[in-house]
């Protein structure tokens, strides 16, 4: 078997920056808290926990004072910054610049929508850290659309400004955008001007990977897609692989690899999400190469 790791897979610059910041800070600090998992990958979270990073939730944050807390790449709502000032918490802010820029765009659009009696709609996952940071820019008034049923929450006679969580699928965003536009047209009739502004705010680190991954999935006989099960980006990119190659398998680590998936002549491709560490994909590669000897012997 020929086993190849996709050179375009692995950490995006936002996640790489956050992990580097955490590691640098831990070299100089006795204690570093992180608000939520630094990355949606349990293996990497465990590695950093073993180095001393303490993961906390929002409730725990309220009890802390006089300490350092890392904000991960997903960003945070304004309340977190306010709470940190009140409790004398030093924030080590590793929010991704792409997310910070999106927060700013959402805030500006929200102010405009407030003046025009309009609505902010966010295509994303309710409760996802980045979405919490985005709805925080809108006094929690933004409508989060995750599935078809959520479309009922939009008033199609009022202006709509749509954004996307940075890690959603491009295809899903444009399908949603079309549905909203046609519902506005149906509600207002053809003569009335429609006030709909759709902003494709999917991160290019994610959307550019889709065509690259499609090619990679076509070039290999079997695809091992390595990602944490909680990663939105992982789920979206895995679907891209599956659409191109039905022999695509979603695994969290090498222990989930099933030898029955391969034949000796297969080309095996290993790829992953923007939250998948390279060391983990290399571990999977070594495991598959070791399996190969067993397959050949059988
Ligand atoms: S996927 Fe994009 S927006 Fe999200 S952390 Fe990575 S670089 Fe930043």
PDB file of C-alpha atoms and ligand atoms in Angstrom:
ATOM      1  CA  UNK A   1       0.000   0.000   0.000  1.00  0.00           C
ATOM      2  CA  UNK A   2       1.034   3.542  -0.610  1.00  0.00           C
ATOM      3  CA  UNK A   3       0.167   5.735   2.396  1.00  0.00           C
ATOM      4  CA  UNK A   4       0.188   9.533   1.971  1.00  0.00           C
ATOM      5  CA  UNK A   5      -0.659  12.402   4.307  1.00  0.00           C
ATOM      6  CA  UNK A   6      -2.427  15.321   2.614  1.00  0.00           C
ATOM      7  CA  UNK A   7       0.013  18.239   2.717  1.00  0.00           C
ATOM      8  CA  UNK A   8      -2.868  20.741   2.931  1.00  0.00           C
ATOM      9  CA  UNK A   9      -4.466  19.144   6.014  1.00  0.00           C
ATOM     10  CA  UNK A  10      -3.744  19.997   9.613  1.00  0.00           C
ATOM     11  CA  UNK A  11      -3.889  23.148  11.687  1.00  0.00           C
ATOM     12  CA  UNK A  12      -5.034  26.410  10.198  1.00  0.00           C
ATOM     13  CA  UNK A  13      -2.978  29.452  11.229  1.00  0.00           C
ATOM     14  CA  UNK A  14      -5.620  30.463  13.844  1.00  0.00           C
ATOM     15  CA  UNK A  15      -5.359  27.197  15.760  1.00  0.00           C
ATOM     16  CA  UNK A  16      -1.580  27.006  15.335  1.00  0.00           C
ATOM     17  CA  UNK A  17      -1.255  30.523  16.768  1.00  0.00           C
ATOM     18  CA  UNK A  18      -3.497  29.704  19.780  1.00  0.00           C
ATOM     19  CA  UNK A  19      -1.580  26.523  20.633  1.00  0.00           C
ATOM     20  CA  UNK A  20       1.784  28.291  20.310  1.00  0.00           C
ATOM     21  CA  UNK A  21       0.508  31.081  22.563  1.00  0.00           C
ATOM     22  CA  UNK A  22      -0.631  28.539  25.186  1.00  0.00           C
ATOM     23  CA  UNK A  23       2.676  26.669  25.085  1.00  0.00           C
ATOM     24  CA  UNK A  24       4.737  29.894  25.324  1.00  0.00           C
ATOM     25  CA  UNK A  25       2.625  31.152  28.210  1.00  0.00           C
ATOM     26  CA  UNK A  26       2.886  27.859  30.108  1.00  0.00           C
ATOM     27  CA  UNK A  27       6.670  28.140  30.030  1.00  0.00           C
ATOM     28  CA  UNK A  28       6.435  31.361  32.059  1.00  0.00           C
ATOM     29  CA  UNK A  29       3.312  30.819  34.190  1.00  0.00           C
ATOM     30  CA  UNK A  30       2.564  28.618  37.171  1.00  0.00           C
ATOM     31  CA  UNK A  31      -1.031  28.263  36.099  1.00  0.00           C
ATOM     32  CA  UNK A  32      -2.889  28.876  32.850  1.00  0.00           C
ATOM     33  CA  UNK A  33      -6.610  28.372  32.439  1.00  0.00           C
ATOM     34  CA  UNK A  34      -8.244  27.956  29.051  1.00  0.00           C
ATOM     35  CA  UNK A  35     -11.877  28.852  28.512  1.00  0.00           C
ATOM     36  CA  UNK A  36     -13.174  25.725  26.733  1.00  0.00           C
ATOM     37  CA  UNK A  37     -11.178  23.128  24.791  1.00  0.00           C
ATOM     38  CA  UNK A  38      -8.388  24.938  22.958  1.00  0.00           C
ATOM     39  CA  UNK A  39      -9.102  22.868  19.855  1.00  0.00           C
ATOM     40  CA  UNK A  40     -11.814  20.345  18.971  1.00  0.00           C
ATOM     41  CA  UNK A  41      -9.443  17.455  19.208  1.00  0.00           C
ATOM     42  CA  UNK A  42      -9.379  15.366  22.388  1.00  0.00           C
ATOM     43  CA  UNK A  43      -5.897  13.982  21.707  1.00  0.00           C
ATOM     44  CA  UNK A  44      -4.362  17.457  21.457  1.00  0.00           C
ATOM     45  CA  UNK A  45      -6.354  18.709  24.458  1.00  0.00           C
ATOM     46  CA  UNK A  46      -4.953  15.817  26.484  1.00  0.00           C
ATOM     47  CA  UNK A  47      -1.390  16.608  25.380  1.00  0.00           C
ATOM     48  CA  UNK A  48      -1.755  20.233  26.546  1.00  0.00           C
ATOM     49  CA  UNK A  49      -3.518  19.213  29.762  1.00  0.00           C
ATOM     50  CA  UNK A  50      -0.558  17.000  30.554  1.00  0.00           C
ATOM     51  CA  UNK A  51       1.661  20.088  30.172  1.00  0.00           C
ATOM     52  CA  UNK A  52      -0.461  21.982  32.716  1.00  0.00           C
ATOM     53  CA  UNK A  53      -3.249  23.722  30.799  1.00  0.00           C
ATOM     54  CA  UNK A  54      -6.457  23.715  32.874  1.00  0.00           C
ATOM     55  CA  UNK A  55      -9.666  23.756  30.822  1.00  0.00           C
ATOM     56  CA  UNK A  56     -12.572  25.623  32.450  1.00  0.00           C
ATOM     57  CA  UNK A  57     -16.147  26.474  31.478  1.00  0.00           C
ATOM     58  CA  UNK A  58     -18.012  29.800  31.813  1.00  0.00           C
ATOM     59  CA  UNK A  59     -19.391  28.940  35.259  1.00  0.00           C
ATOM     60  CA  UNK A  60     -15.921  28.275  36.582  1.00  0.00           C
ATOM     61  CA  UNK A  61     -14.675  31.529  35.044  1.00  0.00           C
ATOM     62  CA  UNK A  62     -17.138  33.461  37.203  1.00  0.00           C
ATOM     63  CA  UNK A  63     -15.520  32.026  40.332  1.00  0.00           C
ATOM     64  CA  UNK A  64     -11.946  32.938  39.329  1.00  0.00           C
ATOM     65  CA  UNK A  65      -9.932  36.088  40.030  1.00  0.00           C
ATOM     66  CA  UNK A  66      -6.287  37.221  39.909  1.00  0.00           C
ATOM     67  CA  UNK A  67      -5.217  34.620  37.347  1.00  0.00           C
ATOM     68  CA  UNK A  68      -4.484  34.164  33.641  1.00  0.00           C
ATOM     69  CA  UNK A  69      -7.079  32.804  31.222  1.00  0.00           C
ATOM     70  CA  UNK A  70      -6.441  31.962  27.588  1.00  0.00           C
ATOM     71  CA  UNK A  71      -9.111  32.823  25.029  1.00  0.00           C
ATOM     72  CA  UNK A  72      -8.961  30.300  22.206  1.00  0.00           C
ATOM     73  CA  UNK A  73      -9.176  30.913  18.454  1.00  0.00           C
ATOM     74  CA  UNK A  74     -13.022  30.810  18.442  1.00  0.00           C
ATOM     75  CA  UNK A  75     -13.202  34.207  20.181  1.00  0.00           C
ATOM     76  CA  UNK A  76     -15.493  35.343  22.998  1.00  0.00           C
ATOM     77  CA  UNK A  77     -18.482  37.671  23.455  1.00  0.00           C
ATOM     78  CA  UNK A  78     -18.014  41.141  25.058  1.00  0.00           C
ATOM     79  CA  UNK A  79     -19.315  39.862  28.449  1.00  0.00           C
ATOM     80  CA  UNK A  80     -16.208  37.706  28.884  1.00  0.00           C
ATOM     81  CA  UNK A  81     -13.927  40.747  28.566  1.00  0.00           C
ATOM     82  CA  UNK A  82     -16.136  42.670  30.993  1.00  0.00           C
ATOM     83  CA  UNK A  83     -16.057  39.849  33.531  1.00  0.00           C
ATOM     84  CA  UNK A  84     -12.271  39.591  33.245  1.00  0.00           C
ATOM     85  CA  UNK A  85     -11.862  43.284  34.110  1.00  0.00           C
ATOM     86  CA  UNK A  86     -14.229  42.983  37.064  1.00  0.00           C
ATOM     87  CA  UNK A  87     -12.394  39.949  38.469  1.00  0.00           C
ATOM     88  CA  UNK A  88      -8.861  41.089  37.730  1.00  0.00           C
ATOM     89  CA  UNK A  89      -8.276  38.243  35.274  1.00  0.00           C
ATOM     90  CA  UNK A  90      -5.498  38.675  32.736  1.00  0.00           C
ATOM     91  CA  UNK A  91      -6.756  37.450  29.369  1.00  0.00           C
ATOM     92  CA  UNK A  92      -4.245  35.859  27.018  1.00  0.00           C
ATOM     93  CA  UNK A  93      -6.213  36.535  23.876  1.00  0.00           C
ATOM     94  CA  UNK A  94      -5.587  33.988  21.134  1.00  0.00           C
ATOM     95  CA  UNK A  95      -8.788  34.844  19.220  1.00  0.00           C
ATOM     96  CA  UNK A  96      -8.170  34.230  15.540  1.00  0.00           C
ATOM     97  CA  UNK A  97      -7.875  37.517  13.596  1.00  0.00           C
ATOM     98  CA  UNK A  98     -10.387  36.182  11.039  1.00  0.00           C
ATOM     99  CA  UNK A  99     -12.950  35.637  13.814  1.00  0.00           C
ATOM    100  CA  UNK A 100     -12.258  39.056  15.367  1.00  0.00           C
ATOM    101  CA  UNK A 101     -12.853  40.700  12.010  1.00  0.00           C
ATOM    102  CA  UNK A 102     -16.120  38.794  11.601  1.00  0.00           C
ATOM    103  CA  UNK A 103     -17.249  39.842  15.106  1.00  0.00           C
ATOM    104  CA  UNK A 104     -16.622  43.440  14.091  1.00  0.00           C
ATOM    105  CA  UNK A 105     -18.607  43.030  10.840  1.00  0.00           C
ATOM    106  CA  UNK A 106     -21.514  41.438  12.718  1.00  0.00           C
ATOM    107  CA  UNK A 107     -21.510  44.293  15.262  1.00  0.00           C
ATOM    108  CA  UNK A 108     -21.519  46.951  12.500  1.00  0.00           C
ATOM    109  CA  UNK A 109     -24.300  45.156  10.590  1.00  0.00           C
ATOM    110  CA  UNK A 110     -26.298  44.724  13.800  1.00  0.00           C
ATOM    111  CA  UNK A 111     -26.172  48.459  14.547  1.00  0.00           C
ATOM    112  CA  UNK A 112     -27.443  49.100  11.006  1.00  0.00           C
ATOM    113  CA  UNK A 113     -30.189  46.465  11.298  1.00  0.00           C
ATOM    114  CA  UNK A 114     -31.318  48.015  14.593  1.00  0.00           C
ATOM    115  CA  UNK A 115     -31.786  51.358  12.836  1.00  0.00           C
ATOM    116  CA  UNK A 116     -33.660  49.701   9.942  1.00  0.00           C
ATOM    117  CA  UNK A 117     -35.810  47.272  11.928  1.00  0.00           C
ATOM    118  CA  UNK A 118     -33.881  44.381  10.360  1.00  0.00           C
ATOM    119  CA  UNK A 119     -32.494  41.059  11.545  1.00  0.00           C
ATOM    120  CA  UNK A 120     -29.073  39.447  11.761  1.00  0.00           C
ATOM    121  CA  UNK A 121     -29.098  35.778  10.796  1.00  0.00           C
ATOM    122  CA  UNK A 122     -26.123  33.534  11.507  1.00  0.00           C
ATOM    123  CA  UNK A 123     -25.718  30.206   9.740  1.00  0.00           C
ATOM    124  CA  UNK A 124     -24.038  28.160  12.432  1.00  0.00           C
ATOM    125  CA  UNK A 125     -24.338  25.737  15.275  1.00  0.00           C
ATOM    126  CA  UNK A 126     -26.230  26.913  18.332  1.00  0.00           C
ATOM    127  CA  UNK A 127     -24.006  26.788  21.409  1.00  0.00           C
ATOM    128  CA  UNK A 128     -20.775  26.631  19.374  1.00  0.00           C
ATOM    129  CA  UNK A 129     -18.114  28.865  20.949  1.00  0.00           C
ATOM    130  CA  UNK A 130     -17.643  30.998  17.851  1.00  0.00           C
ATOM    131  CA  UNK A 131     -21.410  31.468  17.462  1.00  0.00           C
ATOM    132  CA  UNK A 132     -21.671  32.552  21.124  1.00  0.00           C
ATOM    133  CA  UNK A 133     -18.998  35.171  20.356  1.00  0.00           C
ATOM    134  CA  UNK A 134     -20.968  36.352  17.309  1.00  0.00           C
ATOM    135  CA  UNK A 135     -24.417  36.513  18.902  1.00  0.00           C
ATOM    136  CA  UNK A 136     -22.756  38.418  21.765  1.00  0.00           C
ATOM    137  CA  UNK A 137     -22.161  41.261  19.298  1.00  0.00           C
ATOM    138  CA  UNK A 138     -25.924  41.549  18.774  1.00  0.00           C
ATOM    139  CA  UNK A 139     -27.204  41.639  22.376  1.00  0.00           C
ATOM    140  CA  UNK A 140     -28.254  38.013  21.728  1.00  0.00           C
ATOM    141  CA  UNK A 141     -30.797  39.175  19.133  1.00  0.00           C
ATOM    142  CA  UNK A 142     -29.218  37.345  16.156  1.00  0.00           C
ATOM    143  CA  UNK A 143     -31.199  34.392  14.791  1.00  0.00           C
ATOM    144  CA  UNK A 144     -29.033  31.287  14.584  1.00  0.00           C
ATOM    145  CA  UNK A 145     -30.015  28.971  11.749  1.00  0.00           C
ATOM    146  CA  UNK A 146     -28.777  25.444  11.979  1.00  0.00           C
ATOM    147  CA  UNK A 147     -31.478  23.534  10.112  1.00  0.00           C
ATOM    148  CA  UNK A 148     -34.579  24.018   7.938  1.00  0.00           C
ATOM    149  CA  UNK A 149     -36.945  24.423  10.915  1.00  0.00           C
ATOM    150  CA  UNK A 150     -34.956  27.448  12.174  1.00  0.00           C
ATOM    151  CA  UNK A 151     -35.950  29.383   9.035  1.00  0.00           C
ATOM    152  CA  UNK A 152     -39.401  29.875  10.572  1.00  0.00           C
ATOM    153  CA  UNK A 153     -37.861  32.284  13.104  1.00  0.00           C
ATOM    154  CA  UNK A 154     -37.087  34.856  10.381  1.00  0.00           C
ATOM    155  CA  UNK A 155     -39.589  37.608   9.565  1.00  0.00           C
ATOM    156  CA  UNK A 156     -39.337  37.779   5.765  1.00  0.00           C
ATOM    157  CA  UNK A 157     -40.998  41.162   5.495  1.00  0.00           C
ATOM    158  CA  UNK A 158     -38.125  42.832   7.381  1.00  0.00           C
ATOM    159  CA  UNK A 159     -34.511  43.361   6.153  1.00  0.00           C
ATOM    160  CA  UNK A 160     -32.136  40.425   6.661  1.00  0.00           C
ATOM    161  CA  UNK A 161     -28.335  40.371   6.893  1.00  0.00           C
ATOM    162  CA  UNK A 162     -26.865  36.880   6.789  1.00  0.00           C
ATOM    163  CA  UNK A 163     -23.417  35.742   7.995  1.00  0.00           C
ATOM    164  CA  UNK A 164     -21.877  32.316   8.441  1.00  0.00           C
ATOM    165  CA  UNK A 165     -19.880  30.705  11.206  1.00  0.00           C
ATOM    166  CA  UNK A 166     -16.374  30.535   9.718  1.00  0.00           C
ATOM    167  CA  UNK A 167     -16.239  26.735   9.662  1.00  0.00           C
ATOM    168  CA  UNK A 168     -19.542  25.880   7.971  1.00  0.00           C
ATOM    169  CA  UNK A 169     -19.717  24.317   4.520  1.00  0.00           C
ATOM    170  CA  UNK A 170     -19.808  26.663   1.510  1.00  0.00           C
ATOM    171  CA  UNK A 171     -22.478  24.546  -0.190  1.00  0.00           C
ATOM    172  CA  UNK A 172     -24.719  24.697   2.896  1.00  0.00           C
ATOM    173  CA  UNK A 173     -24.319  28.471   3.098  1.00  0.00           C
ATOM    174  CA  UNK A 174     -25.332  29.127  -0.513  1.00  0.00           C
ATOM    175  CA  UNK A 175     -28.276  26.717  -0.292  1.00  0.00           C
ATOM    176  CA  UNK A 176     -29.480  28.542   2.809  1.00  0.00           C
ATOM    177  CA  UNK A 177     -28.959  31.933   1.222  1.00  0.00           C
ATOM    178  CA  UNK A 178     -31.107  30.907  -1.780  1.00  0.00           C
ATOM    179  CA  UNK A 179     -33.894  29.638   0.484  1.00  0.00           C
ATOM    180  CA  UNK A 180     -33.973  32.888   2.453  1.00  0.00           C
ATOM    181  CA  UNK A 181     -34.015  34.951  -0.727  1.00  0.00           C
ATOM    182  CA  UNK A 182     -36.908  33.003  -2.216  1.00  0.00           C
ATOM    183  CA  UNK A 183     -38.891  33.226   1.036  1.00  0.00           C
ATOM    184  CA  UNK A 184     -38.371  37.014   1.066  1.00  0.00           C
ATOM    185  CA  UNK A 185     -39.579  37.217  -2.539  1.00  0.00           C
ATOM    186  CA  UNK A 186     -42.614  35.081  -1.685  1.00  0.00           C
ATOM    187  CA  UNK A 187     -43.440  37.269   1.308  1.00  0.00           C
ATOM    188  CA  UNK A 188     -42.958  40.611  -0.430  1.00  0.00           C
ATOM    189  CA  UNK A 189     -44.014  39.902  -4.007  1.00  0.00           C
ATOM    190  CA  UNK A 190     -41.987  40.679  -7.120  1.00  0.00           C
ATOM    191  CA  UNK A 191     -42.598  44.435  -7.152  1.00  0.00           C
ATOM    192  CA  UNK A 192     -41.291  45.280  -3.699  1.00  0.00           C
ATOM    193  CA  UNK A 193     -37.552  45.741  -3.352  1.00  0.00           C
ATOM    194  CA  UNK A 194     -35.934  42.982  -1.323  1.00  0.00           C
ATOM    195  CA  UNK A 195     -33.531  43.968   1.433  1.00  0.00           C
ATOM    196  CA  UNK A 196     -31.284  40.936   1.828  1.00  0.00           C
ATOM    197  CA  UNK A 197     -27.539  41.021   2.331  1.00  0.00           C
ATOM    198  CA  UNK A 198     -25.762  37.635   2.304  1.00  0.00           C
ATOM    199  CA  UNK A 199     -22.148  37.626   3.528  1.00  0.00           C
ATOM    200  CA  UNK A 200     -20.135  34.498   2.844  1.00  0.00           C
ATOM    201  CA  UNK A 201     -17.948  34.699   5.951  1.00  0.00           C
ATOM    202  CA  UNK A 202     -16.638  31.136   5.732  1.00  0.00           C
ATOM    203  CA  UNK A 203     -12.922  31.150   6.432  1.00  0.00           C
ATOM    204  CA  UNK A 204     -10.816  30.628   3.312  1.00  0.00           C
ATOM    205  CA  UNK A 205      -8.642  28.238   5.332  1.00  0.00           C
ATOM    206  CA  UNK A 206     -11.758  26.050   5.327  1.00  0.00           C
ATOM    207  CA  UNK A 207     -13.360  26.752   1.947  1.00  0.00           C
ATOM    208  CA  UNK A 208     -10.043  26.534   0.042  1.00  0.00           C
ATOM    209  CA  UNK A 209      -9.552  23.113   1.503  1.00  0.00           C
ATOM    210  CA  UNK A 210     -12.713  21.774  -0.077  1.00  0.00           C
ATOM    211  CA  UNK A 211     -11.435  21.653  -3.695  1.00  0.00           C
ATOM    212  CA  UNK A 212      -7.999  20.477  -2.493  1.00  0.00           C
ATOM    213  CA  UNK A 213      -9.604  17.699  -0.455  1.00  0.00           C
ATOM    214  CA  UNK A 214     -11.856  16.684  -3.360  1.00  0.00           C
ATOM    215  CA  UNK A 215      -8.776  16.078  -5.506  1.00  0.00           C
ATOM    216  CA  UNK A 216      -7.012  14.221  -2.686  1.00  0.00           C
ATOM    217  CA  UNK A 217     -10.072  12.000  -2.104  1.00  0.00           C
ATOM    218  CA  UNK A 218     -10.262  11.187  -5.838  1.00  0.00           C
ATOM    219  CA  UNK A 219      -6.538  10.367  -6.056  1.00  0.00           C
ATOM    220  CA  UNK A 220      -6.676   7.735  -3.286  1.00  0.00           C
ATOM    221  CA  UNK A 221      -8.554   4.442  -3.001  1.00  0.00           C
ATOM    222  CA  UNK A 222      -9.203   4.749   0.733  1.00  0.00           C
ATOM    223  CA  UNK A 223      -9.434   7.948   2.788  1.00  0.00           C
ATOM    224  CA  UNK A 224      -8.806   8.076   6.530  1.00  0.00           C
ATOM    225  CA  UNK A 225     -10.193  11.390   7.723  1.00  0.00           C
ATOM    226  CA  UNK A 226      -8.741  12.145  11.170  1.00  0.00           C
ATOM    227  CA  UNK A 227     -10.666  14.591  13.353  1.00  0.00           C
ATOM    228  CA  UNK A 228     -12.260  15.134  16.737  1.00  0.00           C
ATOM    229  CA  UNK A 229     -15.939  14.139  16.639  1.00  0.00           C
ATOM    230  CA  UNK A 230     -16.904  17.596  18.025  1.00  0.00           C
ATOM    231  CA  UNK A 231     -15.248  19.550  15.210  1.00  0.00           C
ATOM    232  CA  UNK A 232     -17.755  21.339  12.909  1.00  0.00           C
ATOM    233  CA  UNK A 233     -15.021  21.854  10.376  1.00  0.00           C
ATOM    234  CA  UNK A 234     -14.155  18.146  10.618  1.00  0.00           C
ATOM    235  CA  UNK A 235     -17.731  17.076   9.925  1.00  0.00           C
ATOM    236  CA  UNK A 236     -18.011  19.436   6.924  1.00  0.00           C
ATOM    237  CA  UNK A 237     -14.681  18.384   5.383  1.00  0.00           C
ATOM    238  CA  UNK A 238     -15.383  14.695   5.927  1.00  0.00           C
ATOM    239  CA  UNK A 239     -18.582  15.057   3.882  1.00  0.00           C
ATOM    240  CA  UNK A 240     -16.463  16.533   1.082  1.00  0.00           C
ATOM    241  CA  UNK A 241     -14.252  13.403   1.112  1.00  0.00           C
ATOM    242  CA  UNK A 242     -17.241  11.075   1.263  1.00  0.00           C
ATOM    243  CA  UNK A 243     -18.923  12.750  -1.700  1.00  0.00           C
ATOM    244  CA  UNK A 244     -15.813  12.042  -3.816  1.00  0.00           C
ATOM    245  CA  UNK A 245     -14.805   8.690  -2.385  1.00  0.00           C
ATOM    246  CA  UNK A 246     -17.282   6.257  -0.747  1.00  0.00           C
ATOM    247  CA  UNK A 247     -14.360   4.461   0.926  1.00  0.00           C
ATOM    248  CA  UNK A 248     -13.803   7.427   3.272  1.00  0.00           C
ATOM    249  CA  UNK A 249     -13.685   6.749   7.016  1.00  0.00           C
ATOM    250  CA  UNK A 250     -13.936   9.253   9.862  1.00  0.00           C
ATOM    251  CA  UNK A 251     -11.604   8.313  12.710  1.00  0.00           C
ATOM    252  CA  UNK A 252     -10.479  10.066  15.874  1.00  0.00           C
ATOM    253  CA  UNK A 253      -7.186   8.181  16.152  1.00  0.00           C
ATOM    254  CA  UNK A 254      -5.348   5.097  14.930  1.00  0.00           C
ATOM    255  CA  UNK A 255      -7.172   2.705  17.286  1.00  0.00           C
ATOM    256  CA  UNK A 256     -10.327   3.147  15.180  1.00  0.00           C
ATOM    257  CA  UNK A 257      -8.683   1.914  11.973  1.00  0.00           C
ATOM    258  CA  UNK A 258     -10.244  -1.358  10.762  1.00  0.00           C
ATOM    259  CA  UNK A 259      -7.877  -3.616   8.736  1.00  0.00           C
ATOM    260  CA  UNK A 260     -10.865  -4.859   6.679  1.00  0.00           C
ATOM    261  CA  UNK A 261     -10.991  -1.456   4.974  1.00  0.00           C
ATOM    262  CA  UNK A 262      -7.842  -2.138   2.905  1.00  0.00           C
ATOM    263  CA  UNK A 263      -6.498  -4.422   0.198  1.00  0.00           C
ATOM    264  CA  UNK A 264      -2.743  -4.718  -0.492  1.00  0.00           C
ATOM    265  CA  UNK A 265      -2.849  -2.654  -3.698  1.00  0.00           C
ATOM    266  CA  UNK A 266      -4.734   0.317  -2.165  1.00  0.00           C
ATOM    267  CA  UNK A 267      -3.512   3.894  -2.175  1.00  0.00           C
ATOM    268  CA  UNK A 268      -4.409   5.200   1.272  1.00  0.00           C
ATOM    269  CA  UNK A 269      -4.782   8.935   1.874  1.00  0.00           C
ATOM    270  CA  UNK A 270      -4.720  10.450   5.368  1.00  0.00           C
ATOM    271  CA  UNK A 271      -6.193  13.901   5.856  1.00  0.00           C
ATOM    272  CA  UNK A 272      -7.956  15.917   8.533  1.00  0.00           C
ATOM    273  CA  UNK A 273      -9.628  19.085   9.758  1.00  0.00           C
ATOM    274  CA  UNK A 274      -8.159  22.496  10.618  1.00  0.00           C
ATOM    275  CA  UNK A 275      -8.032  21.223  14.216  1.00  0.00           C
ATOM    276  CA  UNK A 276      -6.142  17.986  13.487  1.00  0.00           C
ATOM    277  CA  UNK A 277      -2.515  17.967  14.638  1.00  0.00           C
ATOM    278  CA  UNK A 278       0.102  16.705  12.189  1.00  0.00           C
ATOM    279  CA  UNK A 279       1.598  14.411  14.851  1.00  0.00           C
ATOM    280  CA  UNK A 280      -1.742  12.553  15.032  1.00  0.00           C
ATOM    281  CA  UNK A 281      -1.937  12.027  11.262  1.00  0.00           C
ATOM    282  CA  UNK A 282       1.646  10.745  11.351  1.00  0.00           C
ATOM    283  CA  UNK A 283       0.687   8.331  14.119  1.00  0.00           C
ATOM    284  CA  UNK A 284      -2.183   7.023  11.944  1.00  0.00           C
ATOM    285  CA  UNK A 285       0.214   6.650   8.990  1.00  0.00           C
ATOM    286  CA  UNK A 286       2.679   4.557  11.023  1.00  0.00           C
ATOM    287  CA  UNK A 287      -0.177   2.395  12.273  1.00  0.00           C
ATOM    288  CA  UNK A 288      -1.476   1.734   8.732  1.00  0.00           C
ATOM    289  CA  UNK A 289       2.033   0.930   7.487  1.00  0.00           C
ATOM    290  CA  UNK A 290       2.416  -1.594  10.300  1.00  0.00           C
ATOM    291  CA  UNK A 291      -0.960  -3.128   9.381  1.00  0.00           C
ATOM    292  CA  UNK A 292       0.177  -3.518   5.810  1.00  0.00           C
ATOM    293  CA  UNK A 293       2.735  -6.114   6.836  1.00  0.00           C
ATOM    294  CA  UNK A 294      -0.062  -8.159   8.420  1.00  0.00           C
ATOM    295  CA  UNK A 295      -2.242  -7.862   5.311  1.00  0.00           C
ATOM    296  CA  UNK A 296       0.611  -9.016   3.088  1.00  0.00           C
ATOM    297  CA  UNK A 297       1.399 -11.901   5.382  1.00  0.00           C
ATOM    298  CA  UNK A 298      -2.265 -13.028   5.463  1.00  0.00           C
TER     299      UNK A 298
HETATM  300  S1  LIG B   1     -10.602  28.077  10.545  1.00  0.00           S
HETATM  301 FE1  LIG B   1     -10.106  30.169   9.903  1.00  0.00          FE
HETATM  302  S2  LIG B   1     -11.287  31.451  11.296  1.00  0.00           S
HETATM  303 FE2  LIG B   1     -11.195  29.447  12.238  1.00  0.00          FE
HETATM  304  S3  LIG B   1      -9.416  29.521  13.565  1.00  0.00           S
HETATM  305 FE3  LIG B   1      -8.732  28.713  11.605  1.00  0.00          FE
HETATM  306  S4  LIG B   1      -7.959  30.493  10.459  1.00  0.00           S
HETATM  307 FE4  LIG B   1      -9.238  31.242  12.145  1.00  0.00          FE
END
